[in-house]
Amino acid sequence: MRKRIGVQFRKSRKTAHAFERIMACKRCHTYHVFWDTHCDACGRAYTPVREVSAAVTRRYVQTRFLLLGLFICLAILCADTLVQIAVAFGVGLLLVCLFFAMQKKYGSYERDAQLLTFFTREEEALKKSLLQHLEQVGADVKAGRIKEAYEKTREIGYFVDSDTIKIRKIMFLNHFVLRKDMELELETLIPSTYDKDFMEYVREVVKVQPSLVKKAVLDYVRRYKKQILLLENGEQLIGQVAGAALRMRTYVDEYQDLIIEFMDYLPRERLLRLAKMLQTHRSEGWEQLYHSTKNRVDTHFAFDPDFKGVL
């Protein structure tokens, strides 16, 4: 069995959108998604990509405003009388006011559209920067810096959704002692096919943060049940996952078959929670679950005071 090490992960930045994690070096024309504040190559401070895109949008607006000003000046120069000059000036002033009103009302939409255009234009530069980041991860692994390798791969994972990245993160995480206070992930690591290392990671997560077990994880366990049973203590592992499903009534409804099949492997506190749920919510669809639970309680916990009178 692999010896796990205790670590303290670097806190991941909280952002509303993934692109807000991207920083740019305007001098080197490179991008960065880690936590460094200055470019390694030139030492210049990184700029949030939103600001870089906003500067491009601002130049577009200024160019349109300049063209509008030139159009107004041309109209005034072409006027032959004071009345025409006044009309040209008045219409020009009206157009400027309309322009400002439109920018104030729809400027945010234009910034978002320009941001999308910006990313499309910079796609190759972004890919190149992410590949360089992956090379840094490889160097960390060779040097035995597994914690740093995981933290960097976690940041890359916000932009690259592939089994390769997921499996790398799983392999790194399986080197560590997991704790309740850690910022762990689970759903974002689910691979598209069965992976033994992922299930070993689930085994540890369900012990410390069972709340991370949600529908996607339960579906994965149900789909690959046969393969999981081949693992050491595979029945116990599925029982722990099924026990985590007892947090929500909707999960109990949907995964009754899993709960009933692995009833014997439910941890005691999970079985007690299930018994109390059945006592409170004896809906029509839970008859088989009720009888399976009652049989388990009567057989193994008949003299346990916590179970007395529950079912």
PDB file of C-alpha atoms in Angstrom:
ATOM      1  CA  MET A   1       0.000   0.000   0.000  1.00  0.00           C
ATOM      2  CA  ARG A   2       1.292   3.448  -0.951  1.00  0.00           C
ATOM      3  CA  LYS A   3       2.493   5.562   1.963  1.00  0.00           C
ATOM      4  CA  ARG A   4       0.543   8.797   2.033  1.00  0.00           C
ATOM      5  CA  ILE A   5       2.028  12.106   3.092  1.00  0.00           C
ATOM      6  CA  GLY A   6       0.410  14.972   4.961  1.00  0.00           C
ATOM      7  CA  VAL A   7       0.173  18.266   3.072  1.00  0.00           C
ATOM      8  CA  GLN A   8      -1.570  21.636   3.172  1.00  0.00           C
ATOM      9  CA  PHE A   9      -2.873  22.654  -0.245  1.00  0.00           C
ATOM     10  CA  ARG A  10      -2.556  26.191  -1.531  1.00  0.00           C
ATOM     11  CA  LYS A  11      -5.995  27.834  -1.580  1.00  0.00           C
ATOM     12  CA  SER A  12      -7.488  27.952  -5.057  1.00  0.00           C
ATOM     13  CA  ARG A  13      -8.698  31.352  -6.228  1.00  0.00           C
ATOM     14  CA  LYS A  14     -12.459  31.844  -6.313  1.00  0.00           C
ATOM     15  CA  THR A  15     -13.713  33.406  -9.541  1.00  0.00           C
ATOM     16  CA  ALA A  16     -17.110  33.741 -11.165  1.00  0.00           C
ATOM     17  CA  HIS A  17     -15.707  32.613 -14.528  1.00  0.00           C
ATOM     18  CA  ALA A  18     -12.731  30.417 -15.408  1.00  0.00           C
ATOM     19  CA  PHE A  19     -11.245  33.043 -17.758  1.00  0.00           C
ATOM     20  CA  GLU A  20     -10.795  35.385 -14.788  1.00  0.00           C
ATOM     21  CA  ARG A  21      -7.974  33.089 -13.651  1.00  0.00           C
ATOM     22  CA  ILE A  22      -5.923  33.913 -16.747  1.00  0.00           C
ATOM     23  CA  MET A  23      -3.170  36.513 -16.426  1.00  0.00           C
ATOM     24  CA  ALA A  24      -1.236  37.991 -19.345  1.00  0.00           C
ATOM     25  CA  CYS A  25       2.277  39.318 -19.817  1.00  0.00           C
ATOM     26  CA  LYS A  26       1.809  42.081 -22.387  1.00  0.00           C
ATOM     27  CA  ARG A  27       5.535  42.314 -23.061  1.00  0.00           C
ATOM     28  CA  CYS A  28       6.166  38.599 -23.756  1.00  0.00           C
ATOM     29  CA  HIS A  29       2.660  37.956 -25.148  1.00  0.00           C
ATOM     30  CA  THR A  30       2.262  34.897 -22.908  1.00  0.00           C
ATOM     31  CA  TYR A  31      -0.461  33.772 -20.534  1.00  0.00           C
ATOM     32  CA  HIS A  32      -0.372  32.383 -17.015  1.00  0.00           C
ATOM     33  CA  VAL A  33      -2.926  30.517 -14.881  1.00  0.00           C
ATOM     34  CA  PHE A  34      -0.886  29.863 -11.732  1.00  0.00           C
ATOM     35  CA  TRP A  35      -0.493  32.112  -8.689  1.00  0.00           C
ATOM     36  CA  ASP A  36       2.679  34.018  -9.664  1.00  0.00           C
ATOM     37  CA  THR A  37       2.317  37.784  -9.937  1.00  0.00           C
ATOM     38  CA  HIS A  38       5.269  38.541 -12.256  1.00  0.00           C
ATOM     39  CA  CYS A  39       6.484  37.006 -15.510  1.00  0.00           C
ATOM     40  CA  ASP A  40       9.458  34.653 -15.085  1.00  0.00           C
ATOM     41  CA  ALA A  41      10.924  35.733 -18.433  1.00  0.00           C
ATOM     42  CA  CYS A  42      10.850  39.530 -18.193  1.00  0.00           C
ATOM     43  CA  GLY A  43       9.818  40.284 -14.605  1.00  0.00           C
ATOM     44  CA  ARG A  44       6.836  42.397 -15.660  1.00  0.00           C
ATOM     45  CA  ALA A  45       3.689  42.219 -13.532  1.00  0.00           C
ATOM     46  CA  TYR A  46       0.917  40.101 -14.994  1.00  0.00           C
ATOM     47  CA  THR A  47      -2.295  41.793 -16.119  1.00  0.00           C
ATOM     48  CA  PRO A  48      -5.729  40.118 -15.768  1.00  0.00           C
ATOM     49  CA  VAL A  49      -6.894  39.019 -19.199  1.00  0.00           C
ATOM     50  CA  ARG A  50     -10.166  40.911 -18.730  1.00  0.00           C
ATOM     51  CA  GLU A  51      -8.170  44.158 -18.510  1.00  0.00           C
ATOM     52  CA  VAL A  52      -6.191  43.291 -21.636  1.00  0.00           C
ATOM     53  CA  SER A  53      -9.390  42.619 -23.562  1.00  0.00           C
ATOM     54  CA  ALA A  54     -11.038  45.751 -22.130  1.00  0.00           C
ATOM     55  CA  ALA A  55      -8.104  47.849 -23.377  1.00  0.00           C
ATOM     56  CA  VAL A  56      -8.655  46.465 -26.889  1.00  0.00           C
ATOM     57  CA  THR A  57     -12.383  47.261 -26.662  1.00  0.00           C
ATOM     58  CA  ARG A  58     -11.583  50.757 -25.411  1.00  0.00           C
ATOM     59  CA  ARG A  59      -9.387  51.384 -28.444  1.00  0.00           C
ATOM     60  CA  TYR A  60     -12.237  50.271 -30.722  1.00  0.00           C
ATOM     61  CA  VAL A  61     -14.620  52.724 -29.011  1.00  0.00           C
ATOM     62  CA  GLN A  62     -12.087  55.542 -29.205  1.00  0.00           C
ATOM     63  CA  THR A  63     -11.542  54.844 -32.908  1.00  0.00           C
ATOM     64  CA  ARG A  64     -15.283  55.005 -33.606  1.00  0.00           C
ATOM     65  CA  PHE A  65     -15.561  58.206 -31.611  1.00  0.00           C
ATOM     66  CA  LEU A  66     -12.678  59.719 -33.598  1.00  0.00           C
ATOM     67  CA  LEU A  67     -14.319  58.736 -36.891  1.00  0.00           C
ATOM     68  CA  LEU A  68     -17.591  60.272 -35.707  1.00  0.00           C
ATOM     69  CA  GLY A  69     -15.742  63.495 -34.788  1.00  0.00           C
ATOM     70  CA  LEU A  70     -14.065  63.599 -38.196  1.00  0.00           C
ATOM     71  CA  PHE A  71     -17.440  63.098 -39.880  1.00  0.00           C
ATOM     72  CA  ILE A  72     -18.916  66.023 -37.918  1.00  0.00           C
ATOM     73  CA  CYS A  73     -15.952  68.259 -38.729  1.00  0.00           C
ATOM     74  CA  LEU A  74     -16.240  67.357 -42.406  1.00  0.00           C
ATOM     75  CA  ALA A  75     -19.953  68.183 -42.377  1.00  0.00           C
ATOM     76  CA  ILE A  76     -19.249  71.580 -40.808  1.00  0.00           C
ATOM     77  CA  LEU A  77     -16.479  72.336 -43.333  1.00  0.00           C
ATOM     78  CA  CYS A  78     -18.755  71.481 -46.239  1.00  0.00           C
ATOM     79  CA  ALA A  79     -21.516  73.818 -45.001  1.00  0.00           C
ATOM     80  CA  ASP A  80     -22.048  76.990 -47.063  1.00  0.00           C
ATOM     81  CA  THR A  81     -24.249  79.024 -44.709  1.00  0.00           C
ATOM     82  CA  LEU A  82     -24.557  79.654 -41.000  1.00  0.00           C
ATOM     83  CA  VAL A  83     -27.779  77.686 -40.962  1.00  0.00           C
ATOM     84  CA  GLN A  84     -26.068  74.636 -42.515  1.00  0.00           C
ATOM     85  CA  ILE A  85     -23.207  74.981 -40.040  1.00  0.00           C
ATOM     86  CA  ALA A  86     -25.689  75.136 -37.166  1.00  0.00           C
ATOM     87  CA  VAL A  87     -27.583  72.112 -38.503  1.00  0.00           C
ATOM     88  CA  ALA A  88     -24.344  70.144 -38.968  1.00  0.00           C
ATOM     89  CA  PHE A  89     -23.187  71.051 -35.480  1.00  0.00           C
ATOM     90  CA  GLY A  90     -26.584  70.222 -33.937  1.00  0.00           C
ATOM     91  CA  VAL A  91     -26.884  66.887 -35.724  1.00  0.00           C
ATOM     92  CA  GLY A  92     -23.274  66.101 -34.811  1.00  0.00           C
ATOM     93  CA  LEU A  93     -23.923  66.901 -31.155  1.00  0.00           C
ATOM     94  CA  LEU A  94     -27.033  64.693 -31.237  1.00  0.00           C
ATOM     95  CA  LEU A  95     -25.021  61.819 -32.744  1.00  0.00           C
ATOM     96  CA  VAL A  96     -22.352  62.182 -30.058  1.00  0.00           C
ATOM     97  CA  CYS A  97     -25.017  62.066 -27.329  1.00  0.00           C
ATOM     98  CA  LEU A  98     -26.622  59.006 -28.916  1.00  0.00           C
ATOM     99  CA  PHE A  99     -23.223  57.361 -29.193  1.00  0.00           C
ATOM    100  CA  PHE A 100     -22.523  57.908 -25.487  1.00  0.00           C
ATOM    101  CA  ALA A 101     -26.021  56.688 -24.542  1.00  0.00           C
ATOM    102  CA  MET A 102     -25.598  53.539 -26.614  1.00  0.00           C
ATOM    103  CA  GLN A 103     -22.175  52.880 -25.100  1.00  0.00           C
ATOM    104  CA  LYS A 104     -23.521  53.310 -21.598  1.00  0.00           C
ATOM    105  CA  LYS A 105     -26.447  50.955 -22.226  1.00  0.00           C
ATOM    106  CA  TYR A 106     -24.815  48.301 -24.393  1.00  0.00           C
ATOM    107  CA  GLY A 107     -21.127  48.726 -23.603  1.00  0.00           C
ATOM    108  CA  SER A 108     -21.050  45.661 -21.333  1.00  0.00           C
ATOM    109  CA  TYR A 109     -22.433  43.472 -24.145  1.00  0.00           C
ATOM    110  CA  GLU A 110     -19.769  44.787 -26.490  1.00  0.00           C
ATOM    111  CA  ARG A 111     -17.041  44.056 -23.928  1.00  0.00           C
ATOM    112  CA  ASP A 112     -18.266  40.477 -23.593  1.00  0.00           C
ATOM    113  CA  ALA A 113     -18.423  40.042 -27.368  1.00  0.00           C
ATOM    114  CA  GLN A 114     -14.936  41.491 -27.758  1.00  0.00           C
ATOM    115  CA  LEU A 115     -13.674  39.185 -24.994  1.00  0.00           C
ATOM    116  CA  LEU A 116     -14.928  36.164 -26.958  1.00  0.00           C
ATOM    117  CA  THR A 117     -13.261  37.518 -30.100  1.00  0.00           C
ATOM    118  CA  PHE A 118     -10.086  38.112 -28.112  1.00  0.00           C
ATOM    119  CA  PHE A 119      -9.953  34.512 -26.881  1.00  0.00           C
ATOM    120  CA  THR A 120     -10.601  33.200 -30.390  1.00  0.00           C
ATOM    121  CA  ARG A 121      -7.733  35.294 -31.720  1.00  0.00           C
ATOM    122  CA  GLU A 122      -5.410  34.307 -28.857  1.00  0.00           C
ATOM    123  CA  GLU A 123      -6.326  30.598 -28.828  1.00  0.00           C
ATOM    124  CA  GLU A 124      -2.956  29.387 -30.088  1.00  0.00           C
ATOM    125  CA  ALA A 125      -1.019  31.582 -27.629  1.00  0.00           C
ATOM    126  CA  LEU A 126      -3.185  30.277 -24.787  1.00  0.00           C
ATOM    127  CA  LYS A 127      -2.604  26.650 -25.838  1.00  0.00           C
ATOM    128  CA  LYS A 128       1.138  27.247 -26.029  1.00  0.00           C
ATOM    129  CA  SER A 129       1.167  28.731 -22.524  1.00  0.00           C
ATOM    130  CA  LEU A 130      -0.832  25.789 -21.109  1.00  0.00           C
ATOM    131  CA  LEU A 131       1.610  23.332 -22.719  1.00  0.00           C
ATOM    132  CA  GLN A 132       4.471  25.195 -21.030  1.00  0.00           C
ATOM    133  CA  HIS A 133       2.582  24.875 -17.742  1.00  0.00           C
ATOM    134  CA  LEU A 134       2.298  21.107 -18.268  1.00  0.00           C
ATOM    135  CA  GLU A 135       6.062  20.974 -18.793  1.00  0.00           C
ATOM    136  CA  GLN A 136       6.460  22.670 -15.408  1.00  0.00           C
ATOM    137  CA  VAL A 137       4.245  19.987 -13.869  1.00  0.00           C
ATOM    138  CA  GLY A 138       6.460  17.310 -15.404  1.00  0.00           C
ATOM    139  CA  ALA A 139       9.544  18.975 -13.923  1.00  0.00           C
ATOM    140  CA  ASP A 140       7.879  19.065 -10.490  1.00  0.00           C
ATOM    141  CA  VAL A 141       7.066  15.339 -10.692  1.00  0.00           C
ATOM    142  CA  LYS A 142      10.666  14.479 -11.621  1.00  0.00           C
ATOM    143  CA  ALA A 143      11.893  16.556  -8.691  1.00  0.00           C
ATOM    144  CA  GLY A 144       9.456  14.843  -6.303  1.00  0.00           C
ATOM    145  CA  ARG A 145       7.363  17.984  -5.740  1.00  0.00           C
ATOM    146  CA  ILE A 146       4.037  16.147  -5.920  1.00  0.00           C
ATOM    147  CA  LYS A 147       2.055  18.774  -3.998  1.00  0.00           C
ATOM    148  CA  GLU A 148       3.164  21.546  -6.361  1.00  0.00           C
ATOM    149  CA  ALA A 149       2.474  19.275  -9.340  1.00  0.00           C
ATOM    150  CA  TYR A 150      -1.103  18.695  -8.145  1.00  0.00           C
ATOM    151  CA  GLU A 151      -1.754  22.372  -7.417  1.00  0.00           C
ATOM    152  CA  LYS A 152      -0.555  23.363 -10.887  1.00  0.00           C
ATOM    153  CA  THR A 153      -2.512  20.593 -12.587  1.00  0.00           C
ATOM    154  CA  ARG A 154      -5.603  21.673 -10.644  1.00  0.00           C
ATOM    155  CA  GLU A 155      -5.285  25.169 -12.133  1.00  0.00           C
ATOM    156  CA  ILE A 156      -4.762  23.777 -15.643  1.00  0.00           C
ATOM    157  CA  GLY A 157      -7.844  21.594 -15.122  1.00  0.00           C
ATOM    158  CA  TYR A 158     -10.059  24.682 -15.148  1.00  0.00           C
ATOM    159  CA  PHE A 159      -9.246  25.031 -18.857  1.00  0.00           C
ATOM    160  CA  VAL A 160      -8.489  21.477 -20.036  1.00  0.00           C
ATOM    161  CA  ASP A 161     -11.272  18.945 -19.454  1.00  0.00           C
ATOM    162  CA  SER A 162      -9.659  15.645 -20.431  1.00  0.00           C
ATOM    163  CA  ASP A 163      -9.109  12.221 -18.908  1.00  0.00           C
ATOM    164  CA  THR A 164      -5.357  12.826 -19.032  1.00  0.00           C
ATOM    165  CA  ILE A 165      -5.614  15.818 -16.690  1.00  0.00           C
ATOM    166  CA  LYS A 166      -8.164  14.080 -14.448  1.00  0.00           C
ATOM    167  CA  ILE A 167      -6.071  10.927 -14.062  1.00  0.00           C
ATOM    168  CA  ARG A 168      -2.964  12.987 -13.335  1.00  0.00           C
ATOM    169  CA  LYS A 169      -4.775  14.804 -10.547  1.00  0.00           C
ATOM    170  CA  ILE A 170      -6.111  11.520  -9.157  1.00  0.00           C
ATOM    171  CA  MET A 171      -2.630   9.973  -9.118  1.00  0.00           C
ATOM    172  CA  PHE A 172      -1.230  13.027  -7.315  1.00  0.00           C
ATOM    173  CA  LEU A 173      -4.084  13.111  -4.778  1.00  0.00           C
ATOM    174  CA  ASN A 174      -3.566   9.445  -3.948  1.00  0.00           C
ATOM    175  CA  HIS A 175      -0.160  10.406  -2.531  1.00  0.00           C
ATOM    176  CA  PHE A 176      -1.711  12.548   0.215  1.00  0.00           C
ATOM    177  CA  VAL A 177      -3.460  12.049   3.528  1.00  0.00           C
ATOM    178  CA  LEU A 178      -6.908  13.566   3.002  1.00  0.00           C
ATOM    179  CA  ARG A 179      -8.557  15.619   5.743  1.00  0.00           C
ATOM    180  CA  LYS A 180     -11.907  17.268   6.386  1.00  0.00           C
ATOM    181  CA  ASP A 181     -10.432  20.765   6.211  1.00  0.00           C
ATOM    182  CA  MET A 182      -8.976  20.255   2.712  1.00  0.00           C
ATOM    183  CA  GLU A 183     -10.373  21.833  -0.436  1.00  0.00           C
ATOM    184  CA  LEU A 184     -11.020  18.550  -2.271  1.00  0.00           C
ATOM    185  CA  GLU A 185     -12.679  17.836  -5.605  1.00  0.00           C
ATOM    186  CA  LEU A 186     -14.535  14.750  -6.785  1.00  0.00           C
ATOM    187  CA  GLU A 187     -17.096  15.330  -9.562  1.00  0.00           C
ATOM    188  CA  THR A 188     -14.530  17.209 -11.649  1.00  0.00           C
ATOM    189  CA  LEU A 189     -12.267  14.123 -11.537  1.00  0.00           C
ATOM    190  CA  ILE A 190     -14.717  11.544 -12.872  1.00  0.00           C
ATOM    191  CA  PRO A 191     -13.068   9.885 -15.909  1.00  0.00           C
ATOM    192  CA  SER A 192     -15.023   8.752 -18.957  1.00  0.00           C
ATOM    193  CA  THR A 193     -14.065   5.090 -18.376  1.00  0.00           C
ATOM    194  CA  TYR A 194     -13.412   2.898 -15.354  1.00  0.00           C
ATOM    195  CA  ASP A 195     -10.283   3.845 -13.438  1.00  0.00           C
ATOM    196  CA  LYS A 196      -9.029   1.922 -10.417  1.00  0.00           C
ATOM    197  CA  ASP A 197      -7.095   4.881  -9.020  1.00  0.00           C
ATOM    198  CA  PHE A 198     -10.223   7.030  -9.107  1.00  0.00           C
ATOM    199  CA  MET A 199     -12.109   4.512  -6.988  1.00  0.00           C
ATOM    200  CA  GLU A 200      -9.224   4.369  -4.503  1.00  0.00           C
ATOM    201  CA  TYR A 201      -9.485   8.149  -4.272  1.00  0.00           C
ATOM    202  CA  VAL A 202     -13.270   7.898  -3.765  1.00  0.00           C
ATOM    203  CA  ARG A 203     -12.597   5.446  -0.918  1.00  0.00           C
ATOM    204  CA  GLU A 204     -10.589   8.096   0.929  1.00  0.00           C
ATOM    205  CA  VAL A 205     -12.872  11.032   0.086  1.00  0.00           C
ATOM    206  CA  VAL A 206     -16.008   9.310   1.331  1.00  0.00           C
ATOM    207  CA  LYS A 207     -14.343   8.887   4.739  1.00  0.00           C
ATOM    208  CA  VAL A 208     -13.610  12.586   5.231  1.00  0.00           C
ATOM    209  CA  GLN A 209     -16.023  14.505   2.969  1.00  0.00           C
ATOM    210  CA  PRO A 210     -19.033  12.305   2.079  1.00  0.00           C
ATOM    211  CA  SER A 211     -20.915  15.428   0.970  1.00  0.00           C
ATOM    212  CA  LEU A 212     -18.819  15.378  -2.216  1.00  0.00           C
ATOM    213  CA  VAL A 213     -20.555  12.181  -3.331  1.00  0.00           C
ATOM    214  CA  LYS A 214     -23.282  13.383  -5.682  1.00  0.00           C
ATOM    215  CA  LYS A 215     -25.332  12.022  -8.564  1.00  0.00           C
ATOM    216  CA  ALA A 216     -22.477  11.811 -11.088  1.00  0.00           C
ATOM    217  CA  VAL A 217     -20.356   9.774  -8.658  1.00  0.00           C
ATOM    218  CA  LEU A 218     -23.262   7.469  -7.779  1.00  0.00           C
ATOM    219  CA  ASP A 219     -23.968   6.908 -11.476  1.00  0.00           C
ATOM    220  CA  TYR A 220     -20.300   6.069 -12.029  1.00  0.00           C
ATOM    221  CA  VAL A 221     -20.291   3.532  -9.182  1.00  0.00           C
ATOM    222  CA  ARG A 222     -23.497   1.932 -10.430  1.00  0.00           C
ATOM    223  CA  ARG A 223     -22.137   1.772 -14.011  1.00  0.00           C
ATOM    224  CA  TYR A 224     -18.848   0.101 -13.025  1.00  0.00           C
ATOM    225  CA  LYS A 225     -20.106  -1.958 -10.096  1.00  0.00           C
ATOM    226  CA  LYS A 226     -18.669  -5.236 -11.475  1.00  0.00           C
ATOM    227  CA  GLN A 227     -15.173  -3.788 -11.825  1.00  0.00           C
ATOM    228  CA  ILE A 228     -15.303  -2.154  -8.383  1.00  0.00           C
ATOM    229  CA  LEU A 229     -16.239  -5.459  -6.756  1.00  0.00           C
ATOM    230  CA  LEU A 230     -12.930  -6.876  -7.992  1.00  0.00           C
ATOM    231  CA  LEU A 231     -11.050  -4.360  -5.835  1.00  0.00           C
ATOM    232  CA  GLU A 232      -9.908  -5.244  -2.335  1.00  0.00           C
ATOM    233  CA  ASN A 233     -12.903  -4.584  -0.038  1.00  0.00           C
ATOM    234  CA  GLY A 234     -14.894  -3.513  -3.091  1.00  0.00           C
ATOM    235  CA  GLU A 235     -18.222  -4.334  -1.416  1.00  0.00           C
ATOM    236  CA  GLN A 236     -17.334  -2.115   1.525  1.00  0.00           C
ATOM    237  CA  LEU A 237     -16.376   0.706  -0.839  1.00  0.00           C
ATOM    238  CA  ILE A 238     -19.720   0.593  -2.659  1.00  0.00           C
ATOM    239  CA  GLY A 239     -21.458   0.402   0.725  1.00  0.00           C
ATOM    240  CA  GLN A 240     -19.676   3.582   1.833  1.00  0.00           C
ATOM    241  CA  VAL A 241     -20.689   5.357  -1.379  1.00  0.00           C
ATOM    242  CA  ALA A 242     -24.281   4.143  -1.018  1.00  0.00           C
ATOM    243  CA  GLY A 243     -24.226   5.393   2.574  1.00  0.00           C
ATOM    244  CA  ALA A 244     -23.156   8.836   1.371  1.00  0.00           C
ATOM    245  CA  ALA A 245     -26.256   8.881  -0.861  1.00  0.00           C
ATOM    246  CA  LEU A 246     -28.431   8.954   2.261  1.00  0.00           C
ATOM    247  CA  ARG A 247     -27.796  12.679   2.624  1.00  0.00           C
ATOM    248  CA  MET A 248     -30.704  13.434   0.253  1.00  0.00           C
ATOM    249  CA  ARG A 249     -34.108  11.841  -0.091  1.00  0.00           C
ATOM    250  CA  THR A 250     -33.982  12.137  -3.901  1.00  0.00           C
ATOM    251  CA  TYR A 251     -30.808  10.038  -3.915  1.00  0.00           C
ATOM    252  CA  VAL A 252     -32.490   7.396  -1.769  1.00  0.00           C
ATOM    253  CA  ASP A 253     -35.344   7.255  -4.302  1.00  0.00           C
ATOM    254  CA  GLU A 254     -33.028   6.927  -7.297  1.00  0.00           C
ATOM    255  CA  TYR A 255     -30.396   4.569  -5.846  1.00  0.00           C
ATOM    256  CA  GLN A 256     -32.516   2.187  -3.798  1.00  0.00           C
ATOM    257  CA  ASP A 257     -31.131  -0.779  -5.711  1.00  0.00           C
ATOM    258  CA  LEU A 258     -27.569   0.124  -4.714  1.00  0.00           C
ATOM    259  CA  ILE A 259     -28.521   0.736  -1.084  1.00  0.00           C
ATOM    260  CA  ILE A 260     -30.454  -2.541  -0.804  1.00  0.00           C
ATOM    261  CA  GLU A 261     -27.759  -4.628  -2.522  1.00  0.00           C
ATOM    262  CA  PHE A 262     -25.008  -3.315  -0.248  1.00  0.00           C
ATOM    263  CA  MET A 263     -27.077  -2.883   2.892  1.00  0.00           C
ATOM    264  CA  ASP A 264     -24.721  -5.166   4.831  1.00  0.00           C
ATOM    265  CA  TYR A 265     -21.813  -2.807   4.146  1.00  0.00           C
ATOM    266  CA  LEU A 266     -23.479   0.434   5.217  1.00  0.00           C
ATOM    267  CA  PRO A 267     -21.605   2.041   8.132  1.00  0.00           C
ATOM    268  CA  ARG A 268     -23.590   1.928  11.376  1.00  0.00           C
ATOM    269  CA  GLU A 269     -24.263   5.682  11.489  1.00  0.00           C
ATOM    270  CA  ARG A 270     -25.493   5.598   7.871  1.00  0.00           C
ATOM    271  CA  LEU A 271     -27.803   2.681   8.618  1.00  0.00           C
ATOM    272  CA  LEU A 272     -29.201   4.585  11.597  1.00  0.00           C
ATOM    273  CA  ARG A 273     -29.828   7.623   9.385  1.00  0.00           C
ATOM    274  CA  LEU A 274     -31.600   5.420   6.831  1.00  0.00           C
ATOM    275  CA  ALA A 275     -33.790   3.873   9.539  1.00  0.00           C
ATOM    276  CA  LYS A 276     -34.810   7.325  10.771  1.00  0.00           C
ATOM    277  CA  MET A 277     -35.564   8.452   7.207  1.00  0.00           C
ATOM    278  CA  LEU A 278     -37.781   5.410   6.689  1.00  0.00           C
ATOM    279  CA  GLN A 279     -39.563   6.124   9.963  1.00  0.00           C
ATOM    280  CA  THR A 280     -40.327   9.677   8.855  1.00  0.00           C
ATOM    281  CA  HIS A 281     -40.886   9.118   5.121  1.00  0.00           C
ATOM    282  CA  ARG A 282     -42.546   5.759   4.526  1.00  0.00           C
ATOM    283  CA  SER A 283     -43.543   6.587   0.969  1.00  0.00           C
ATOM    284  CA  GLU A 284     -45.097   3.977  -1.308  1.00  0.00           C
ATOM    285  CA  GLY A 285     -41.919   3.350  -3.274  1.00  0.00           C
ATOM    286  CA  TRP A 286     -39.807   2.392  -0.249  1.00  0.00           C
ATOM    287  CA  GLU A 287     -41.441  -0.884   0.820  1.00  0.00           C
ATOM    288  CA  GLN A 288     -38.566  -3.122  -0.253  1.00  0.00           C
ATOM    289  CA  LEU A 289     -36.034  -0.711   1.198  1.00  0.00           C
ATOM    290  CA  TYR A 290     -37.987  -0.645   4.469  1.00  0.00           C
ATOM    291  CA  HIS A 291     -38.045  -4.452   4.780  1.00  0.00           C
ATOM    292  CA  SER A 292     -34.335  -4.767   3.895  1.00  0.00           C
ATOM    293  CA  THR A 293     -33.400  -2.131   6.454  1.00  0.00           C
ATOM    294  CA  LYS A 294     -35.637  -3.618   9.146  1.00  0.00           C
ATOM    295  CA  ASN A 295     -34.148  -7.059   8.558  1.00  0.00           C
ATOM    296  CA  ARG A 296     -30.626  -5.655   8.848  1.00  0.00           C
ATOM    297  CA  VAL A 297     -31.472  -3.769  12.052  1.00  0.00           C
ATOM    298  CA  ASP A 298     -33.292  -6.749  13.640  1.00  0.00           C
ATOM    299  CA  THR A 299     -30.419  -9.098  12.789  1.00  0.00           C
ATOM    300  CA  HIS A 300     -27.428  -7.011  13.855  1.00  0.00           C
ATOM    301  CA  PHE A 301     -28.650  -4.077  15.964  1.00  0.00           C
ATOM    302  CA  ALA A 302     -31.599  -5.493  17.885  1.00  0.00           C
ATOM    303  CA  PHE A 303     -30.018  -4.593  21.248  1.00  0.00           C
ATOM    304  CA  ASP A 304     -28.542  -1.280  20.155  1.00  0.00           C
ATOM    305  CA  PRO A 305     -30.366   1.467  22.126  1.00  0.00           C
ATOM    306  CA  ASP A 306     -29.995   3.951  19.255  1.00  0.00           C
ATOM    307  CA  PHE A 307     -32.086   1.710  16.979  1.00  0.00           C
ATOM    308  CA  LYS A 308     -34.707   0.832  19.604  1.00  0.00           C
ATOM    309  CA  GLY A 309     -38.175   1.814  18.416  1.00  0.00           C
ATOM    310  CA  VAL A 310     -36.997   3.432  15.195  1.00  0.00           C
ATOM    311  CA  LEU A 311     -38.549   0.816  12.883  1.00  0.00           C
TER     312      LEU A 311
END
